[in-house]
CSV table of C-alpha atoms and ligand atoms in Angstrom, one decimal:
chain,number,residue,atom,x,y,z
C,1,UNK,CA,37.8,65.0,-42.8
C,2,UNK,CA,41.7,65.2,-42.4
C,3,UNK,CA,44.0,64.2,-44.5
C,4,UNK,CA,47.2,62.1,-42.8
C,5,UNK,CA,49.6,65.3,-43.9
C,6,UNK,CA,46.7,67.4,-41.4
C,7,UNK,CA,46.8,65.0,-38.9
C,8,UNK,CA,50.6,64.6,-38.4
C,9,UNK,CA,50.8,68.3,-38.1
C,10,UNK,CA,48.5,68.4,-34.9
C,11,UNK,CA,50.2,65.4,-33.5
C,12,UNK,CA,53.2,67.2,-34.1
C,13,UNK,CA,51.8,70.4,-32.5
C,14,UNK,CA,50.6,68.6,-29.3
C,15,UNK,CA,53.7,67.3,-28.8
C,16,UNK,CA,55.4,70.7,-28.8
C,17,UNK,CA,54.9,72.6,-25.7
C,18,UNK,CA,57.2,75.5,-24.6
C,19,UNK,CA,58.7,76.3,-21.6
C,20,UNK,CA,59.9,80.0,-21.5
C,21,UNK,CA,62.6,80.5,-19.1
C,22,UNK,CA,62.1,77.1,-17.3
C,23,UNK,CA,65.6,78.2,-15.2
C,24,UNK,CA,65.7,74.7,-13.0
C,25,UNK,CA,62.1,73.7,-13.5
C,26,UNK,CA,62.2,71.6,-17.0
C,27,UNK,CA,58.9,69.4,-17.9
C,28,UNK,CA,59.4,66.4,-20.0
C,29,UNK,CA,57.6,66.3,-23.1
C,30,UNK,CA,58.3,70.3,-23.4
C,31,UNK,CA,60.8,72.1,-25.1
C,32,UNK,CA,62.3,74.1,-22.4
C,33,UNK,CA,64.7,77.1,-23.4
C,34,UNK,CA,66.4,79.6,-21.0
C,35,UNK,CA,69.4,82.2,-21.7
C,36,UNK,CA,71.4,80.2,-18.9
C,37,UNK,CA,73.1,77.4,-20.1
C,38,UNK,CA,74.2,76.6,-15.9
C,39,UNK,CA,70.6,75.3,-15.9
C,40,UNK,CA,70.9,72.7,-19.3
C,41,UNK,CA,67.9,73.9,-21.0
C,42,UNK,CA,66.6,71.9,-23.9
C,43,UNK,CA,68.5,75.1,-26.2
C,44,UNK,CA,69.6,78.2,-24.8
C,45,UNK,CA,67.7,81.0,-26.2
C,46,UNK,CA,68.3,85.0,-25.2
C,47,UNK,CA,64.6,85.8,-25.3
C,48,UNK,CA,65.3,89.2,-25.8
C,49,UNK,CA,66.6,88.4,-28.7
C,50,UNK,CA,64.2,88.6,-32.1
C,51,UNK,CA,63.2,86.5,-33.7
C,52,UNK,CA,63.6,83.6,-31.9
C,53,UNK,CA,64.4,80.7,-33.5
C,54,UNK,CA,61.5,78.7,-34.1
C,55,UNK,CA,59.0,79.2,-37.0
C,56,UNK,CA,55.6,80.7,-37.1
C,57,UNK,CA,53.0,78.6,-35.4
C,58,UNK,CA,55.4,76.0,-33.6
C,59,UNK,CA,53.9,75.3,-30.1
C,60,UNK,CA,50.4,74.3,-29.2
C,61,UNK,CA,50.8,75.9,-25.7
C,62,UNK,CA,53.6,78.1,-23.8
C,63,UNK,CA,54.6,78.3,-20.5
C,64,UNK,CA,55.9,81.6,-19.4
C,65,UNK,CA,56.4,81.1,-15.4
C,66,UNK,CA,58.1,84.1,-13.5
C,67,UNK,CA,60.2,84.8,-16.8
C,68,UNK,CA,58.3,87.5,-18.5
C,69,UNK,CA,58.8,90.2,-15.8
C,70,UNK,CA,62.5,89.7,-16.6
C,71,UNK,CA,62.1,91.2,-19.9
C,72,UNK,CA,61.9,94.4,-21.3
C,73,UNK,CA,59.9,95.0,-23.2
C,74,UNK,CA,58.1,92.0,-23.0
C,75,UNK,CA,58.2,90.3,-26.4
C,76,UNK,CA,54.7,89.6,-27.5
C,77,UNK,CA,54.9,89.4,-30.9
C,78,UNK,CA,57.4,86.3,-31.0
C,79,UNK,CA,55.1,84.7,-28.5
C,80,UNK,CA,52.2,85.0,-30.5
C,81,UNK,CA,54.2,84.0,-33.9
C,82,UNK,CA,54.9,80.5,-32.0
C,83,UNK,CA,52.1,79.9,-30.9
C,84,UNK,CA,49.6,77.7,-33.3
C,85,UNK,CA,46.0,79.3,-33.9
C,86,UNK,CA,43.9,77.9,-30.9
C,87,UNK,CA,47.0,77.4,-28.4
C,88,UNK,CA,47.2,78.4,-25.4
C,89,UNK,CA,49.4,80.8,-23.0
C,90,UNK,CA,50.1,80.5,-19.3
C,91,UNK,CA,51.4,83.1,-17.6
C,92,UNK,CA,52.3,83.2,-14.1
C,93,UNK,CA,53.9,86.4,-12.3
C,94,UNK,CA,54.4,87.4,-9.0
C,95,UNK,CA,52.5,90.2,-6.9
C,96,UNK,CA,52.7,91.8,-3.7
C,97,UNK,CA,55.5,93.4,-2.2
C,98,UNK,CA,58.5,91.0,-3.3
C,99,UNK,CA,58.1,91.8,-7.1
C,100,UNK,CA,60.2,94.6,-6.2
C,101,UNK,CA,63.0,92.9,-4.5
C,102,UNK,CA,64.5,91.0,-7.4
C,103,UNK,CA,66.7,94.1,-9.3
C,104,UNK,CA,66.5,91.9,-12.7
C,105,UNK,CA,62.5,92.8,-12.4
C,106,UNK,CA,61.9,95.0,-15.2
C,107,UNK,CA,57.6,94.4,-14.7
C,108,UNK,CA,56.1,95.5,-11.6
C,109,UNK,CA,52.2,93.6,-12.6
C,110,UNK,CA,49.5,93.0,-10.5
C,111,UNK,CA,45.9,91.2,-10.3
C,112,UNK,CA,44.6,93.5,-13.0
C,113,UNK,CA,47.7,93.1,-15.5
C,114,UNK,CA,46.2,90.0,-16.3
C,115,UNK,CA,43.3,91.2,-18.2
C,116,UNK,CA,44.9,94.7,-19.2
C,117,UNK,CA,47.5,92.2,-21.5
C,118,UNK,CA,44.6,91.1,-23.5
C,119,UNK,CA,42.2,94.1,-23.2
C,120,UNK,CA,39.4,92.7,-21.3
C,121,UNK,CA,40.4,95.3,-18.7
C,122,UNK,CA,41.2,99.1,-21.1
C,123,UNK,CA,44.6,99.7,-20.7
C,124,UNK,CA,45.7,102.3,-23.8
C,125,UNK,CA,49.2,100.6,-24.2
C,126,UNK,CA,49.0,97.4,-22.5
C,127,UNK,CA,46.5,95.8,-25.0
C,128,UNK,CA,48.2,92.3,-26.8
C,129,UNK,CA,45.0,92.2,-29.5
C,130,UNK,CA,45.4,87.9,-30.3
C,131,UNK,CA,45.5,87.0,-26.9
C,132,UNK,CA,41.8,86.0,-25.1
C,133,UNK,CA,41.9,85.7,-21.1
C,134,UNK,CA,40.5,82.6,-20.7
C,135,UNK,CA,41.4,82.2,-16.8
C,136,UNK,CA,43.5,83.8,-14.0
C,137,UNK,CA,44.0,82.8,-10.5
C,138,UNK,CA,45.9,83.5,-7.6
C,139,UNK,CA,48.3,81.8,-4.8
C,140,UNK,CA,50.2,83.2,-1.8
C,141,UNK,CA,52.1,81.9,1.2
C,142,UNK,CA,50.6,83.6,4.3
C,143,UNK,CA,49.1,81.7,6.8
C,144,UNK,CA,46.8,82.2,9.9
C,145,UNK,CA,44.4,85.5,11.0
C,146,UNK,CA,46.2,87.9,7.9
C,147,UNK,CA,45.3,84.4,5.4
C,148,UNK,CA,41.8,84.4,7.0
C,149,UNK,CA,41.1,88.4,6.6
C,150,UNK,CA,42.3,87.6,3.4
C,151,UNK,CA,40.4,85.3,2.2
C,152,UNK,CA,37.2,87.1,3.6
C,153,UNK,CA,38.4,90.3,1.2
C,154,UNK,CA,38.9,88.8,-1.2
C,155,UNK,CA,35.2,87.0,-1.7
C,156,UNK,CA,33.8,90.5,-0.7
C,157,UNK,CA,35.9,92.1,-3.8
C,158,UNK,CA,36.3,89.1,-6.2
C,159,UNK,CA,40.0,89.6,-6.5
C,160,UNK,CA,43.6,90.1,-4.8
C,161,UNK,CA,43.3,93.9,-4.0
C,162,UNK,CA,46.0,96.6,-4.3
C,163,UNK,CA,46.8,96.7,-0.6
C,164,UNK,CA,49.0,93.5,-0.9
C,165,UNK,CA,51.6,95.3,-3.0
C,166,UNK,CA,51.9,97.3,0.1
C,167,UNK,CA,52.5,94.7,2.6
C,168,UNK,CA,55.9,93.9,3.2
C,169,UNK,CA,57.2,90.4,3.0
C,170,UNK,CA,54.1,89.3,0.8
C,171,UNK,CA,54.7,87.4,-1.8
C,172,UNK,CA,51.8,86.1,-4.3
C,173,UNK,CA,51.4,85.1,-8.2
C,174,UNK,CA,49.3,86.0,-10.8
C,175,UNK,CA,48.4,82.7,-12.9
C,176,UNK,CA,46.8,83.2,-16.3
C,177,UNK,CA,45.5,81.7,-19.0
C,178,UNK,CA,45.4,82.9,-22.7
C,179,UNK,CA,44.1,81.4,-26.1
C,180,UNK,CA,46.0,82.9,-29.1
C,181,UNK,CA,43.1,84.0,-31.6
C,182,UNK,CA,44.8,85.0,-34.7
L,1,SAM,C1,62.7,83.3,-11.7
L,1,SAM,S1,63.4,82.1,-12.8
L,1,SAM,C2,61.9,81.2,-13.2
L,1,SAM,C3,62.3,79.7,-13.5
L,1,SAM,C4,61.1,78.8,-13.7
L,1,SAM,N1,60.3,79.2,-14.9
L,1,SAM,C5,60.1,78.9,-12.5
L,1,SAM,O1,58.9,79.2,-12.7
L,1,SAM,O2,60.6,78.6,-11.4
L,1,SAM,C6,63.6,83.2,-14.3
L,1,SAM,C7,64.3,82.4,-15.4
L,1,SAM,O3,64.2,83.2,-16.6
L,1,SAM,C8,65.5,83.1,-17.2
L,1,SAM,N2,65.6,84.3,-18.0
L,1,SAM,C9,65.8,85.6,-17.6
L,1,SAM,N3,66.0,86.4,-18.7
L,1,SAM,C10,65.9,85.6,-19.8
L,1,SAM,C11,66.1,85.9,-21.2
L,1,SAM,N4,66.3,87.1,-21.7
L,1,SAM,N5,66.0,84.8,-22.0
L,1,SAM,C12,65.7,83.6,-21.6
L,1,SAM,N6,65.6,83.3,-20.3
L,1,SAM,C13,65.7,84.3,-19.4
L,1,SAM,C14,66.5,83.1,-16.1
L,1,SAM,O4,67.7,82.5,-16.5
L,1,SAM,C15,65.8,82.2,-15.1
L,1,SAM,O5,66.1,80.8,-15.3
């Protein structure tokens, strides 16, 4: 049975989402943070910078949308120190050819990046150990004969294939879902 002081601290916890680099895309009810205070983020936070400024365990679930591949290296360990035992990580990155038009990219990821972060696909250096793929998807903008090829590939291979990083003018995104298993 909890005791009140328990159950405060999971109300407290479900109330505090985080929204890495949420740029112009803020969601009440999190706490959204980017380096550019143009966009009025909840705080400004340089993510490169460590530690960032919240303590250990803060956030029940983060939100990392098209922000990590801005970063260099990409800081892991700060996102699983905020994250609460049992919360939960979305990530969501792009693929295909127009991850390598932006010249702030620093990560070039693709369908498989997803499970090489958390191990479940053997990546020597790649491996984040307290993170557990839990779900990954997929959306892109094309439409018509390439969408319906596509879409026929991909149910033969069970996954976005490599080819789309070659195809220019593609753009997809990676989304991801972790649990943080300490
Ligand atoms: C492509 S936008 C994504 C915005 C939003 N999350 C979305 O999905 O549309 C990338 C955002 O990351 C922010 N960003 C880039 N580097 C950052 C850093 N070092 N610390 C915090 N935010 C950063 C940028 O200012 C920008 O708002």
């Amino acid at each position: 049975m909890q005791s009140p002081t328990e159950t405060r601290h999971e109300d407290r916890l479900e109330a505090s989402r985080l929204n890495l680099g949420c740029g112009q895309d803020q969601i009440s009810d999190f706490h959204n943070v980017d380096i550019s205070s143009d966009v009025q983020p909840d705080e400004v936070v340089d993510l490169q910078q460590t530690p960032w400024p919240w303590p250990d365990d803060s956030f029940s679930h983060t939100l990392a949308s098209h922000v990590l591949e801005h970063l260099d290296p990409v800081p892991w360990d700060e996102i699983c120190r905020v994250l609460a035992p049992g919360g939960t990580l979305v990530i969501v990155y792009p693929i295909g050819n127009t991850r390598f038009e932006d010249p702030t990219h620093q990560q070039f990821w693709n369908w498989n990046t997803a499970a090489a972060i958390s191990g479940e696909r053997k990546h020597a250096h790649a491996h984040v150990s307290n993170l557990s793929l839990v779900t990954r998807d997929f959306g892109w903008n094309v439409t018509g004969r390439l969408w319906r090829a596509y879409t026929r590939y991909r149910l033969a291979v069970g996954g976005p294939g490599a080819w789309m990083g070659q195809v220019p003018g593609l753009f997809g995104e990676v989304t991801a879902t972790y649990e943080y298993r300490p």
